[in-house]
Structure formats: structure tokens, C-alpha cells
PDB file of C-alpha atoms in Angstrom:
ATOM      1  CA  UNK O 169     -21.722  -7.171 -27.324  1.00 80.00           C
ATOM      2  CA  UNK O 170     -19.353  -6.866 -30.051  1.00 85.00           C
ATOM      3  CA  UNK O 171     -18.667 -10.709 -29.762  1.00 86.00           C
ATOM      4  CA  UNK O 172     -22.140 -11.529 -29.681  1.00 86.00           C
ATOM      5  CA  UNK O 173     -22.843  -9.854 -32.856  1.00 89.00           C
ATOM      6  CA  UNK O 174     -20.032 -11.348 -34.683  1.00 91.00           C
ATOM      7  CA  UNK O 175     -21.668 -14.954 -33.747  1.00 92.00           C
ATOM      8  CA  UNK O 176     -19.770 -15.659 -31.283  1.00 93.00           C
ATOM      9  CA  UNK O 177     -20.296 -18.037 -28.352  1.00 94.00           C
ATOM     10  CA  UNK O 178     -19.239 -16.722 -24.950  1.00 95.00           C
ATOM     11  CA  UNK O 179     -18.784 -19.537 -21.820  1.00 96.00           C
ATOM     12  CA  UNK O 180     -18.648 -17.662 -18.631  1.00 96.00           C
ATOM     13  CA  UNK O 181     -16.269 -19.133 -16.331  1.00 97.00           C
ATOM     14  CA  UNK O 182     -16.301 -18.969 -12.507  1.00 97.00           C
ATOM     15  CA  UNK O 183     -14.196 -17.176 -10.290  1.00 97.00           C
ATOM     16  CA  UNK O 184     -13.794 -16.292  -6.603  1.00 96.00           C
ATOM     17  CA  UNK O 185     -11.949 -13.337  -4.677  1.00 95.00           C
ATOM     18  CA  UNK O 186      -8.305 -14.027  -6.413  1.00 97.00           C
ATOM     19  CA  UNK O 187      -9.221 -13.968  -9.885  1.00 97.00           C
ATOM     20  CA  UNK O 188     -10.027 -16.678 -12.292  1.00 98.00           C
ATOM     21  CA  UNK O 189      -9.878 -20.266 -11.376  1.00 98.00           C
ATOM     22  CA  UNK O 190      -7.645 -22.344 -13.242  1.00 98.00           C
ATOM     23  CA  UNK O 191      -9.995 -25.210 -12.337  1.00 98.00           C
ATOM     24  CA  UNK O 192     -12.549 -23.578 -14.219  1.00 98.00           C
ATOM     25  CA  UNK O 193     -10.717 -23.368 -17.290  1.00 98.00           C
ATOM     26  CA  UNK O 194     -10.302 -27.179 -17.455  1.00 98.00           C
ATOM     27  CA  UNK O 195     -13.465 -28.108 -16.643  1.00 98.00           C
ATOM     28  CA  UNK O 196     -14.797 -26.469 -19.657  1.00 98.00           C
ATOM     29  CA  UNK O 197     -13.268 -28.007 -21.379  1.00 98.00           C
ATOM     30  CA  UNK O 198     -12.995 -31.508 -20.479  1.00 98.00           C
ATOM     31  CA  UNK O 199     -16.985 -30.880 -20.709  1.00 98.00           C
ATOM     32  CA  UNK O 200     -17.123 -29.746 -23.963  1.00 98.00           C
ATOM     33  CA  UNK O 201     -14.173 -32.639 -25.328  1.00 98.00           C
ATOM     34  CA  UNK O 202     -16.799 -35.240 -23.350  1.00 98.00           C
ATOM     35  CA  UNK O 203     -19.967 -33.741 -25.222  1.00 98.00           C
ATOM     36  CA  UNK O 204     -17.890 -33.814 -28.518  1.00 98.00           C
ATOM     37  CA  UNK O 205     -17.752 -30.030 -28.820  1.00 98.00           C
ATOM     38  CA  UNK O 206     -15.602 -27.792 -30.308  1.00 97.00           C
ATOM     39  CA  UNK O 207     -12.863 -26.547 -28.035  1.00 98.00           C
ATOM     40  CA  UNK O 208     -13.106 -22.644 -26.948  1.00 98.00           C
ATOM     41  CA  UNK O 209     -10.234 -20.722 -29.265  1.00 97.00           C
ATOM     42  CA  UNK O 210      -9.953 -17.829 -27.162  1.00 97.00           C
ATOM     43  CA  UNK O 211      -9.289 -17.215 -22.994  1.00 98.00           C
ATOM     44  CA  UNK O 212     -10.745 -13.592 -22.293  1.00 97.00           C
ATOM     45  CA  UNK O 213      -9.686 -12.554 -19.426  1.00 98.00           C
ATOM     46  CA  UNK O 214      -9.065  -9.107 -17.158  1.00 98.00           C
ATOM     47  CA  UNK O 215      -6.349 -10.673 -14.598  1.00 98.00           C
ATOM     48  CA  UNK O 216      -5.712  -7.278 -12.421  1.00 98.00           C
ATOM     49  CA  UNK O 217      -8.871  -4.853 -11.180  1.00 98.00           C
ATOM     50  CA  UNK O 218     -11.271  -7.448 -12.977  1.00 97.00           C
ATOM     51  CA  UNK O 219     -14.293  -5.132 -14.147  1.00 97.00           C
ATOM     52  CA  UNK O 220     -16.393  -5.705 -12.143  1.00 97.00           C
ATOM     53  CA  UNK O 221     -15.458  -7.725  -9.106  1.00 97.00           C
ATOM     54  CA  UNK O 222     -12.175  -5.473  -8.588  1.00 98.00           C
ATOM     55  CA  UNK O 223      -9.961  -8.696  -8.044  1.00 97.00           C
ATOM     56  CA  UNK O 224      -6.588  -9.351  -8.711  1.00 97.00           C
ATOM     57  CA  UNK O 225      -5.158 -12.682 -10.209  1.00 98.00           C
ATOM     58  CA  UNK O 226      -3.274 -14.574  -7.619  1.00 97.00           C
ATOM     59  CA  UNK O 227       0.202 -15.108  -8.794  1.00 97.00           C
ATOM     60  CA  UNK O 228       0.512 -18.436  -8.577  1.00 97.00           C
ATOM     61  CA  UNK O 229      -2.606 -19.027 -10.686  1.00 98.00           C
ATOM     62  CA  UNK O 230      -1.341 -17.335 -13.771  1.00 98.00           C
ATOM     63  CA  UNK O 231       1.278 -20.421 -14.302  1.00 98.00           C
ATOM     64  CA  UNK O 232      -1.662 -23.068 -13.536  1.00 98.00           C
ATOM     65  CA  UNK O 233      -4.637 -20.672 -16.426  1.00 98.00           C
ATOM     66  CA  UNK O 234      -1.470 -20.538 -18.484  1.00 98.00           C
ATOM     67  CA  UNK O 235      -1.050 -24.639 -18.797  1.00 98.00           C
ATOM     68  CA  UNK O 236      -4.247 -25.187 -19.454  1.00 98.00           C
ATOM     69  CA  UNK O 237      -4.422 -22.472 -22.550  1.00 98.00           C
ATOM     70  CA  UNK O 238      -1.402 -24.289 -23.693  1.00 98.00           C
ATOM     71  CA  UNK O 239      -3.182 -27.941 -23.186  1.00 98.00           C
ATOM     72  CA  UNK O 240      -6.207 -27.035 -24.808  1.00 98.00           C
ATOM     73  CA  UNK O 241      -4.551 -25.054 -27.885  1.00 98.00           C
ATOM     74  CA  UNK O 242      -6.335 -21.085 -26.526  1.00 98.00           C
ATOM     75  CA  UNK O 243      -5.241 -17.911 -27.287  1.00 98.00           C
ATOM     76  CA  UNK O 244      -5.320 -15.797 -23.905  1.00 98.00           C
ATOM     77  CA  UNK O 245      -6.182 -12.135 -24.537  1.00 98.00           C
ATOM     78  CA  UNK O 246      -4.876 -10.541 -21.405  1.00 98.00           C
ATOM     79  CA  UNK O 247      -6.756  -7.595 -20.708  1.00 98.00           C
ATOM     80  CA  UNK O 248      -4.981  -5.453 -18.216  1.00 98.00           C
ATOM     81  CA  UNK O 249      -6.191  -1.923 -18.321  1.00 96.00           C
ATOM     82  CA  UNK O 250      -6.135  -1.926 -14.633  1.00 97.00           C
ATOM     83  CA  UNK O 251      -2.650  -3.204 -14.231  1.00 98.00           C
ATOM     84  CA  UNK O 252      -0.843  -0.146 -13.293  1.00 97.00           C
ATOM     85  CA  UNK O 253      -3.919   1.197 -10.386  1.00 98.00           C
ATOM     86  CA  UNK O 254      -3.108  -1.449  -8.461  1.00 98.00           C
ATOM     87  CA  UNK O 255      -3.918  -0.340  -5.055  1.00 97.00           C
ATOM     88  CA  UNK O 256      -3.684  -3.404  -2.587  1.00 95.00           C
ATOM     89  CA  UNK O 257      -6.622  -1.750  -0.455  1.00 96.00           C
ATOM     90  CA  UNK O 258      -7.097  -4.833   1.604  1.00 94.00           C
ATOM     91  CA  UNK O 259      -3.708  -4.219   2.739  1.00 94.00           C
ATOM     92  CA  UNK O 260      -3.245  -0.498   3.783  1.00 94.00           C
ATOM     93  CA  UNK O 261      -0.483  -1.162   5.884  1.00 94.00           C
ATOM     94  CA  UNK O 262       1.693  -2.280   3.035  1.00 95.00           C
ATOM     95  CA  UNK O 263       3.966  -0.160   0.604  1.00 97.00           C
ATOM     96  CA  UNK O 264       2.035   0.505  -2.896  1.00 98.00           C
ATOM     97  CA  UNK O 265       3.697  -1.347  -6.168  1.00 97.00           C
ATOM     98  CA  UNK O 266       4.639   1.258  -7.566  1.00 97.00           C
ATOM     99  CA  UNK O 267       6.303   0.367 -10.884  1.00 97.00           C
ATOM    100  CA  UNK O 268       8.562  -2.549  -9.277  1.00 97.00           C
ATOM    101  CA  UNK O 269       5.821  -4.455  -7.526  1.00 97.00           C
ATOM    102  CA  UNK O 270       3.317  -4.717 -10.076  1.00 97.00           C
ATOM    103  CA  UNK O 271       3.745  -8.853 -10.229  1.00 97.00           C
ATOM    104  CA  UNK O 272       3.803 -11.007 -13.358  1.00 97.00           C
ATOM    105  CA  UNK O 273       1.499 -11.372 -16.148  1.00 98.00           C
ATOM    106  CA  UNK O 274       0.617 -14.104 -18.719  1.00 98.00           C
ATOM    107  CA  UNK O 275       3.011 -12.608 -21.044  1.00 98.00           C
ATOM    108  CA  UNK O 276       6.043 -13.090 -19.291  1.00 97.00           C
ATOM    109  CA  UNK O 277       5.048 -16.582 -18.796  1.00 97.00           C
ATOM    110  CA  UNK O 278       4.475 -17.011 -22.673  1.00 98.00           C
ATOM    111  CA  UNK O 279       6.525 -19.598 -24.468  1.00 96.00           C
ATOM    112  CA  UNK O 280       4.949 -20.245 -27.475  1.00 95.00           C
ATOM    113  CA  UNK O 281       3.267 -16.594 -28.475  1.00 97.00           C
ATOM    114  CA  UNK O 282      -0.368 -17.549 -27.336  1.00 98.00           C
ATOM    115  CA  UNK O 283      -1.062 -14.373 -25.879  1.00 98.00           C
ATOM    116  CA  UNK O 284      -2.219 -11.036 -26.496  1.00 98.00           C
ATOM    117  CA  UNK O 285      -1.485  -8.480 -24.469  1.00 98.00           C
ATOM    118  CA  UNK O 286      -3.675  -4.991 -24.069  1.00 97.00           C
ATOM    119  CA  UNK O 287      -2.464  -1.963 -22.132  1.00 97.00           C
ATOM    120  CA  UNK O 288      -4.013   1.608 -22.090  1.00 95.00           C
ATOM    121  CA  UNK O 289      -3.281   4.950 -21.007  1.00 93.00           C
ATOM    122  CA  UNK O 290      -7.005   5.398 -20.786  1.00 90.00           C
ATOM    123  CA  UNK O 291      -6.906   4.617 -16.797  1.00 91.00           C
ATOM    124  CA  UNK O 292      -3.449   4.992 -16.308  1.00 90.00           C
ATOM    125  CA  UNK O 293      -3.134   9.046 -17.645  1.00 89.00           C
ATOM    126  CA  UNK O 294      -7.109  10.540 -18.161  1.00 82.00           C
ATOM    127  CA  UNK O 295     -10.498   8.663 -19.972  1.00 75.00           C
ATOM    128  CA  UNK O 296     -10.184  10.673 -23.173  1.00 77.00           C
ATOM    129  CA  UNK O 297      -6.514  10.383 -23.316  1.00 79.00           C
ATOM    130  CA  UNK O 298      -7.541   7.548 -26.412  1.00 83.00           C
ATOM    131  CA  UNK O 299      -3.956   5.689 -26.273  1.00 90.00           C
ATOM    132  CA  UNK O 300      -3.240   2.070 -25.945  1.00 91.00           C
ATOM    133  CA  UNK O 301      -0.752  -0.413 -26.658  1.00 94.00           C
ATOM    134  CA  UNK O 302      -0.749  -4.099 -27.954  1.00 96.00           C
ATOM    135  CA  UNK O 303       1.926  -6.718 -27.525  1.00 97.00           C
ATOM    136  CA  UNK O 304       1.383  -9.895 -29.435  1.00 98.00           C
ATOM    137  CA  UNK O 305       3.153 -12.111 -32.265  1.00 97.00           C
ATOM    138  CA  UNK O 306       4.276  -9.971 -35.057  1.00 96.00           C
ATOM    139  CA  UNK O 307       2.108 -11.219 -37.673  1.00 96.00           C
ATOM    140  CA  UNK O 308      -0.844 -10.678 -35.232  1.00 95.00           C
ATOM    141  CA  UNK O 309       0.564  -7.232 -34.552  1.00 96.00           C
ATOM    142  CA  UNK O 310       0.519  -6.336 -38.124  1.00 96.00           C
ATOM    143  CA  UNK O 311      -3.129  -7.051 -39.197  1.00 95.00           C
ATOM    144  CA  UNK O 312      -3.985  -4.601 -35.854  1.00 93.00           C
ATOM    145  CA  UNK O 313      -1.964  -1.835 -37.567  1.00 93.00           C
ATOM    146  CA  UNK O 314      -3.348  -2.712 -40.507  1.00 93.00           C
ATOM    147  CA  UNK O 315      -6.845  -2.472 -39.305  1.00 90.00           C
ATOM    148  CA  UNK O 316      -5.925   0.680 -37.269  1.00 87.00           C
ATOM    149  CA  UNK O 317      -4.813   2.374 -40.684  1.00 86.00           C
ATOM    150  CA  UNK O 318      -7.677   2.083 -41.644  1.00 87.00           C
ATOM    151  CA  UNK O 319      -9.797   2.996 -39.368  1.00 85.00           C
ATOM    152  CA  UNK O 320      -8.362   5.263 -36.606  1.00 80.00           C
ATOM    153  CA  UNK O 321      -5.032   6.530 -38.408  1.00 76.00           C
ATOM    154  CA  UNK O 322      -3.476   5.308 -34.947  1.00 79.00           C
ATOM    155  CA  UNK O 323      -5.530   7.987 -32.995  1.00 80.00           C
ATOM    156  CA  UNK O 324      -4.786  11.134 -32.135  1.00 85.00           C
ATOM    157  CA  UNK O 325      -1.381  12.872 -32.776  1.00 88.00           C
ATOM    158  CA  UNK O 326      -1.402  15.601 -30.506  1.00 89.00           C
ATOM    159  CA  UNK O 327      -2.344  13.166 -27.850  1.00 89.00           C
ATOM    160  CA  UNK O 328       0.884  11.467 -28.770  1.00 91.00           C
ATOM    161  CA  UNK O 329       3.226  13.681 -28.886  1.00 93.00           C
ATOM    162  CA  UNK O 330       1.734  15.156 -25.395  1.00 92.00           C
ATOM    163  CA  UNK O 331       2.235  11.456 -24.005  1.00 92.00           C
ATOM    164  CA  UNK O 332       5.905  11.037 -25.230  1.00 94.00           C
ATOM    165  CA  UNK O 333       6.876  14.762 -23.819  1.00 95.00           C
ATOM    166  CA  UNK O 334       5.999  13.227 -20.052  1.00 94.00           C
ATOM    167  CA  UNK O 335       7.742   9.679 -20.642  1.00 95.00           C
ATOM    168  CA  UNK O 336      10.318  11.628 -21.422  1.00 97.00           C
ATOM    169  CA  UNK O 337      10.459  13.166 -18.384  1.00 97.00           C
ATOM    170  CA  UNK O 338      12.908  11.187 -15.930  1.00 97.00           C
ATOM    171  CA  UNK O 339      11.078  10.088 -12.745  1.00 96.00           C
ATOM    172  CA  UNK O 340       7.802  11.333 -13.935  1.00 96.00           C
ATOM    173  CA  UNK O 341       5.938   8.075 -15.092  1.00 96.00           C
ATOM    174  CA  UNK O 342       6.846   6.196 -11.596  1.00 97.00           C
ATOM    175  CA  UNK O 343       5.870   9.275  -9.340  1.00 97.00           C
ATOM    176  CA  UNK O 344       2.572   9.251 -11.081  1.00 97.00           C
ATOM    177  CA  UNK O 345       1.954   5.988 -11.022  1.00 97.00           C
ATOM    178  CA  UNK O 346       2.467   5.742  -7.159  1.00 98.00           C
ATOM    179  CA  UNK O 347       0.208   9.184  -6.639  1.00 97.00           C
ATOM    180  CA  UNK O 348      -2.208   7.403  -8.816  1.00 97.00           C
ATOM    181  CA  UNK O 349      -2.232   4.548  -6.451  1.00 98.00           C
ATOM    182  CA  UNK O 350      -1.964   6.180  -3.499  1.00 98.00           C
ATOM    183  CA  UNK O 351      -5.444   8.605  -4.828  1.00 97.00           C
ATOM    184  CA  UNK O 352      -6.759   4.895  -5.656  1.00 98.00           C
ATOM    185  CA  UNK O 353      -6.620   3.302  -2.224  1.00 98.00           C
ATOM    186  CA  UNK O 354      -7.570   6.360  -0.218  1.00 97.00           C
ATOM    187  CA  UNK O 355     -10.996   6.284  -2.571  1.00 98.00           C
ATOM    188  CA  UNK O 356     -11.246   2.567  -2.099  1.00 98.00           C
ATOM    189  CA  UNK O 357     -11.102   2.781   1.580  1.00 98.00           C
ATOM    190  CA  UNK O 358     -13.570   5.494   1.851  1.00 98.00           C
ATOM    191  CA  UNK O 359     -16.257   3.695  -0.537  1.00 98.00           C
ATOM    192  CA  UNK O 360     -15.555   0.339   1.942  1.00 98.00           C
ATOM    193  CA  UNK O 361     -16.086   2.454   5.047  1.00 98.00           C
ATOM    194  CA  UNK O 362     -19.028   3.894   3.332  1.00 98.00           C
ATOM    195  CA  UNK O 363     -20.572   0.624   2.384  1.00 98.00           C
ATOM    196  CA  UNK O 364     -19.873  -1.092   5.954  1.00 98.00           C
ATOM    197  CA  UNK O 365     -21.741   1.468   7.444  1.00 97.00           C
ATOM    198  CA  UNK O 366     -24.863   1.751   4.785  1.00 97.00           C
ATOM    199  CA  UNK O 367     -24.989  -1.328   3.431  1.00 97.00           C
ATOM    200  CA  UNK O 368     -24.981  -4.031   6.311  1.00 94.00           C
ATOM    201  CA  UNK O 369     -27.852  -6.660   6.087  1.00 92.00           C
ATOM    202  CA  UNK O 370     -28.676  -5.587   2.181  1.00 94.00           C
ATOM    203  CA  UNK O 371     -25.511  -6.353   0.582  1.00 96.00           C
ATOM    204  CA  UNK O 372     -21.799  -7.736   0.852  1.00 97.00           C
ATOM    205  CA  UNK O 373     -18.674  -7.705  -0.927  1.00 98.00           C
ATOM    206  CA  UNK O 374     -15.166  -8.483  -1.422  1.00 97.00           C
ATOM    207  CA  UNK O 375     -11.986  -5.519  -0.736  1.00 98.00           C
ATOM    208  CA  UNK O 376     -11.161  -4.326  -4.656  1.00 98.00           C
ATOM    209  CA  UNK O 377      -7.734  -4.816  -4.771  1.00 97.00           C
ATOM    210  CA  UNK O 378      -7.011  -2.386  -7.998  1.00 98.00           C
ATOM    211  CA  UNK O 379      -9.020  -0.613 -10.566  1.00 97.00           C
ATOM    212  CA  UNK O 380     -12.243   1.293 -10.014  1.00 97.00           C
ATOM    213  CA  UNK O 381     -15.183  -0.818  -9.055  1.00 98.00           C
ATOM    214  CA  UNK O 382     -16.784  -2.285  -6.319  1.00 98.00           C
ATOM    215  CA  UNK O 383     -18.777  -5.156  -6.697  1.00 98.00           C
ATOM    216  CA  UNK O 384     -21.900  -5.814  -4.597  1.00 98.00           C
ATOM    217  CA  UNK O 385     -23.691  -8.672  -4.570  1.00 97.00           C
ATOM    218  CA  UNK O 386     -27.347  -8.296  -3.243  1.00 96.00           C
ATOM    219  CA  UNK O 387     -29.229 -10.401  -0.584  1.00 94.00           C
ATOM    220  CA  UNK O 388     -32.642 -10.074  -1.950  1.00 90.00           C
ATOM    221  CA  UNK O 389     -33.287 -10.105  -6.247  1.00 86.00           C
ATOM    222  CA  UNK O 390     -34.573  -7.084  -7.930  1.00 88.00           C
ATOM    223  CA  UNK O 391     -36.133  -6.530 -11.445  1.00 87.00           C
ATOM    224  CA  UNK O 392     -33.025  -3.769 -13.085  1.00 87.00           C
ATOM    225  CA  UNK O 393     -35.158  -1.872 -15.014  1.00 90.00           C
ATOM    226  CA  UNK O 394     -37.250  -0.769 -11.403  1.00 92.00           C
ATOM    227  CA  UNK O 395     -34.474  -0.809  -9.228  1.00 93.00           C
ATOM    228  CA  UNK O 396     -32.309   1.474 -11.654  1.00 93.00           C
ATOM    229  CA  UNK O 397     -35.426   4.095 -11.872  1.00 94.00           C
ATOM    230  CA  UNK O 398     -35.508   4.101  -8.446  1.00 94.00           C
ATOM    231  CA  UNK O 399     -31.763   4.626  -7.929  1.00 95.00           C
ATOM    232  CA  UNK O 400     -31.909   7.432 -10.932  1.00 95.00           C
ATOM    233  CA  UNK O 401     -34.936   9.110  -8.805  1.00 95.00           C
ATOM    234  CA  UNK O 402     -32.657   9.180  -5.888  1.00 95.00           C
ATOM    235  CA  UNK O 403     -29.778  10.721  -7.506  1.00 95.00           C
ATOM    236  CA  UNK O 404     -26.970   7.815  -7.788  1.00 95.00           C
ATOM    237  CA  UNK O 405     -25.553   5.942 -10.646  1.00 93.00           C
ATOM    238  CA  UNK O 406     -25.079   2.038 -10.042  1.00 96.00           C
ATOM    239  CA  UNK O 407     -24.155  -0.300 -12.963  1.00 95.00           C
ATOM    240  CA  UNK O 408     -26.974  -3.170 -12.475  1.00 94.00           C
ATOM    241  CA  UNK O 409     -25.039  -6.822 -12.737  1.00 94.00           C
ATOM    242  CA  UNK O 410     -26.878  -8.287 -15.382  1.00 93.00           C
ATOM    243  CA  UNK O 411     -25.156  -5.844 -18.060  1.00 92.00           C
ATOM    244  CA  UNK O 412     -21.384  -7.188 -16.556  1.00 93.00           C
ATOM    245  CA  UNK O 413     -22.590 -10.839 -17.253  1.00 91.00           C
ATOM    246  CA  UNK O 414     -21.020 -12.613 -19.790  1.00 89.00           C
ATOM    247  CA  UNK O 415     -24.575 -15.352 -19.656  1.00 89.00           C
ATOM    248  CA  UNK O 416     -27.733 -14.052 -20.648  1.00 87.00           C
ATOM    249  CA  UNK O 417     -30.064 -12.528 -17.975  1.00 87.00           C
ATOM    250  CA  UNK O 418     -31.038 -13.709 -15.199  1.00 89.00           C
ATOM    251  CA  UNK O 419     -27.511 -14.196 -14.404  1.00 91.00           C
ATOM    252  CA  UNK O 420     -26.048 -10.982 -12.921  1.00 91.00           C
ATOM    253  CA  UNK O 421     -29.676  -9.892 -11.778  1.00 91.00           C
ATOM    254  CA  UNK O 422     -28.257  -9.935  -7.556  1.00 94.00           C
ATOM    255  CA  UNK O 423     -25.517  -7.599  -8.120  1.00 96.00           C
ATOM    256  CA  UNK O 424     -24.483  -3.955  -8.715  1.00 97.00           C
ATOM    257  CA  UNK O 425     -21.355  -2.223  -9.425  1.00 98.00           C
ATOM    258  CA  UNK O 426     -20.355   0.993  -7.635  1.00 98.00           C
ATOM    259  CA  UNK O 427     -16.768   2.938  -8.518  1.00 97.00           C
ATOM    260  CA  UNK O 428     -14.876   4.997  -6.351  1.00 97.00           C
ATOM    261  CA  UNK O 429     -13.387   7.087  -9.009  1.00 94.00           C
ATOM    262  CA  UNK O 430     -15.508  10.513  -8.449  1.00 92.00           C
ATOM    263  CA  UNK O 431     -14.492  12.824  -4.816  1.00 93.00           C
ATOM    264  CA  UNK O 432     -14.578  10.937  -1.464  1.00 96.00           C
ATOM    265  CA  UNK O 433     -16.600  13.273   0.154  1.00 96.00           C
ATOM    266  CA  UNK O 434     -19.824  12.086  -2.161  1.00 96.00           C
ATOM    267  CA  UNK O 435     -19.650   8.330  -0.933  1.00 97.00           C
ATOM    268  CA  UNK O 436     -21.106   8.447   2.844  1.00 97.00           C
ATOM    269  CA  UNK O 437     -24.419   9.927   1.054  1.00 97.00           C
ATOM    270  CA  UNK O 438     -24.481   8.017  -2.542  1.00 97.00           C
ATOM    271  CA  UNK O 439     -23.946   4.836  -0.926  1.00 98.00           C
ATOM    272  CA  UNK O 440     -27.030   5.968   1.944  1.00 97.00           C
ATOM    273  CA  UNK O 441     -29.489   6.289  -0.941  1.00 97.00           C
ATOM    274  CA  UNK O 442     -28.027   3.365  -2.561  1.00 97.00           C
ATOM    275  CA  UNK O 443     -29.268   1.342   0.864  1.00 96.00           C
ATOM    276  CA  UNK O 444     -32.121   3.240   1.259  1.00 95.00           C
ATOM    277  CA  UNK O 445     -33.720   2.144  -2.184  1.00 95.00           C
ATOM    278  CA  UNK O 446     -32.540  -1.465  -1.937  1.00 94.00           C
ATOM    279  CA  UNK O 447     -34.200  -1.710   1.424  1.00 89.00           C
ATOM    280  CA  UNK O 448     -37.558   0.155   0.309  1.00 81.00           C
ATOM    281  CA  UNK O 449     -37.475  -1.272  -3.507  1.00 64.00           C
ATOM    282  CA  UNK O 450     -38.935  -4.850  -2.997  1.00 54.00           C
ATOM    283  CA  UNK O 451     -42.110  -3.206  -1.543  1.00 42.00           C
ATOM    284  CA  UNK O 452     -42.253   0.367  -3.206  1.00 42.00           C
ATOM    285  CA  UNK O 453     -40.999   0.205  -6.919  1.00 39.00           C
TER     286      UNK O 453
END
């Protein structure tokens, strides 16, 4: 929103289960060099627990999205609040990443300081905990605190001292990044197991593998403003797809997004009246 009201232009780009497609990338823009339009000047992009879809960047793509940014002169912002709740749910049976096993990122690939990175301790530590870090070129990191001067005063003290007091501690940031995984996949899993057994014949989905969200994509279209009325007069909150589109409506309009972030034992019946409006809204809205 913030883009579109600065006049921006935003080209979605497509995707599948492992993140971005590097394909995708180039295809833009050998479409908009062919139609004699300006070149995009910025890559956008959420590589780990993509909000919404929940995917994770396959490794070997990050090399290949990397390339092209460098062919066609973009700046990648690299996203990654999600980095460090990487949960692997799809793979139970294997160790969590802990710190160690995280996997690479487009700024260890960087070579000629095209990208800017963005961490938080928003998902990693609490939501209000209003802390986040950038790493970019230093001239680029100066205008930020510049503009954070300005606005924020660099956020909250307290909340800063507070944070440095447990990094501090030795051992503490790994052992609560693991218990935060650990909490991650066990609330993944249940939301799955919930879904496979509510939400066969009215909806599929791909295995999150970090983050929060789950990201459903509808057989049948609804109108959002119905279908969210009819979800709020059955007690559940569901994200409709249209407001996680980066194209104007309708695209979006055959998905929701669910998150597993709230306690376990509330899936089984929030994702029940989740199937029971979307197989009674068509008719009954």
C-alpha cells in the first residue's frame, strides 16, 4: 500500500512451492526490454516463510534470482523476517536448523552491494518487541538512520537494553531459537492435520516450511466481502487472498490465509467452521 501511494508500479511475479522462480524474474524483463519499457529498479522479495504461501527459497535458486538482479541492474530487498522460524514441517523426521542450518541468503551471495537486507526481532522474540535490523551499503545505511532520527529516535530504549541483557546471555539466543522452532512445527503439524481432515474437497495447499501462515487456495471463487462476514459470524479469522496480492483484485480472490501461531488445541474446530462456511457460502451468503 505504501508503494502504491508513492506511485509506484508493482509487477507480481510467479512462484511455485520453493519460492520465487528465477525464470520469472527474466521474463519480466526481457518483456518489458522487448516492449521498450523501463526496467524494474527494485526485486521485493520474502525468500524464507514467504507471507503468505509459507515457502522457503530453494537454495540453489538464490544464485540463479541473484544473476539476474545483477543482469538487469535491481536492487534486491531481502525481506527475511521469517528467517530464524524456520521449521522444515514437511520434514518432521529431520533435526531443526537451529542457528547452524539456517542456509544462505542473497546477502552472502552479494558482490557488488545490490542488496538490502531486513531482519526483525518482531517474530523472532514477541510482536511488540518493535526491533529490527538493516544490513545494506553504508551510504544506504546512513539515510535509514537518518530517517529513523527523525522519526522513531531508533525505537524504544528499554526494549533495547532488555534485548542486549539476553544476547548477552551465553547459549540463550540458540536455545530459543530451536524452542521457537520446535513450538513452530508442532503448530504447523497440527493446523495440516486439522486442514486434511476439514478441508478435503474445498481446498488444498502446500506444507509451510517456516513462518506463520498457511496458504489455501480455494476450489470454488467467493465474493471476500460475503465470505469474510460469514467467517466473522462463525467465529474465525481468515486473511481473504485478494489483500496478499501484489495485482489488483480479482487476483487473490480463490485463496485464504490461515496462521498457526495462536494454541493448538483451537485448530480441529476453527478450521471445521472454516469448511463449514466455504461449503455452505456459495448458496447461503
Amino acid at each position: 500500500d505504501n508503494l502504491l501511494a508513492a506511485g509506484a508500479t508493482l509487477l507480481p511475479l510467479a512462484m511455485d512451492e520453493d519460492g520465487l522462480l528465477p525464470s520469472a524474474v527474466e521474463e519480466e524483463c526481457e518483456a518489458r526490454l522487448a516492449a521498450g519499457l523501463p526496467l524494474p529498479k527494485l526485486l521485493y522479495t520474502i525468500p524464507v516463510g514467504q507471507n503468505p504461501t509459507g515457502s522457503r527459497l530453494r537454495p540453489d535458486r538464490y544464485a540463479a534470482v541473484y544473476s539476474a538482479a545483477r543482469r538487469y541492474g535491481l536492487v534486491i530487498v531481502e525481506d527475511d523476517a521469517y528467517y530464524y522460524m524456520q521449521h522444515r514441517a514437511a520434514r518432521p523426521d529431520m533435526p531443526l536448523p537451529g542457528l547452524s542450518g539456517l542456509g544462505p541468503s542473497f546477502l552472502s551471495l552479494d558482490e557488488d552491494g545490490r542488496v538490502v537486507r531486513l531482519d526483525t526481532f518482531s517474530k523472532l522474540l514477541a510482536p511488540g518487541f518493535r526491533l529490527a535490523w538493516v544490513t545494506a551499503p553504508s551510504p544506504f545505511v546512513a539515510k535509514v538512520d537518518g530517517l529513523q532520527y527523525m522519526s522513531s529516535q531508533w525505537g524504544s530504549t528499554l526494549s533495547m537494553l532488555l534485548l542486549a541483557k539476553m544476547l548477552a546471555a551465553p547459549g540463550w539466543l540458540l536455545g530459543h531459537v530451536t524452542a521457537l522452532q520446535a513450538a513452530m512445527r508442532t503448530r504447523c503439524l497440527a493446523l495440516l492435520a486439522a486442514a486434511e481432515e476439514h478441508l478435503g474437497g474445498v481446498a488444498t495447499w502446500s506444507v509451510p516450511q517456516a513462518g506463520m501462515f498457511l496458504w489455501l487456495t480455494l476450489a470454488a471463487d467467493y465474493e471476500p466481502g460475503p465470505l469474510l462476514e460469514a467467517m466473522r459470524r462463525h467465529g474465525v479469522a481468515v486473511v481473504p487472498g485478494e489483500s496478499c496480492a501484489a495485482a489488483p483484485p480479482p487476483a487473490g480472490r480463490r485463496h485464504l490465509r490461515l496462521t498457526y501461531v495462536i494454541d493448538p488445541d483451537q485448530y480441529n474446530e476453527g478450521v471445521r467452521k472454516v469448511a463449514r462456511v466455504l461449503g455452505s457460502a456459495r448458496v447461503n451468503i
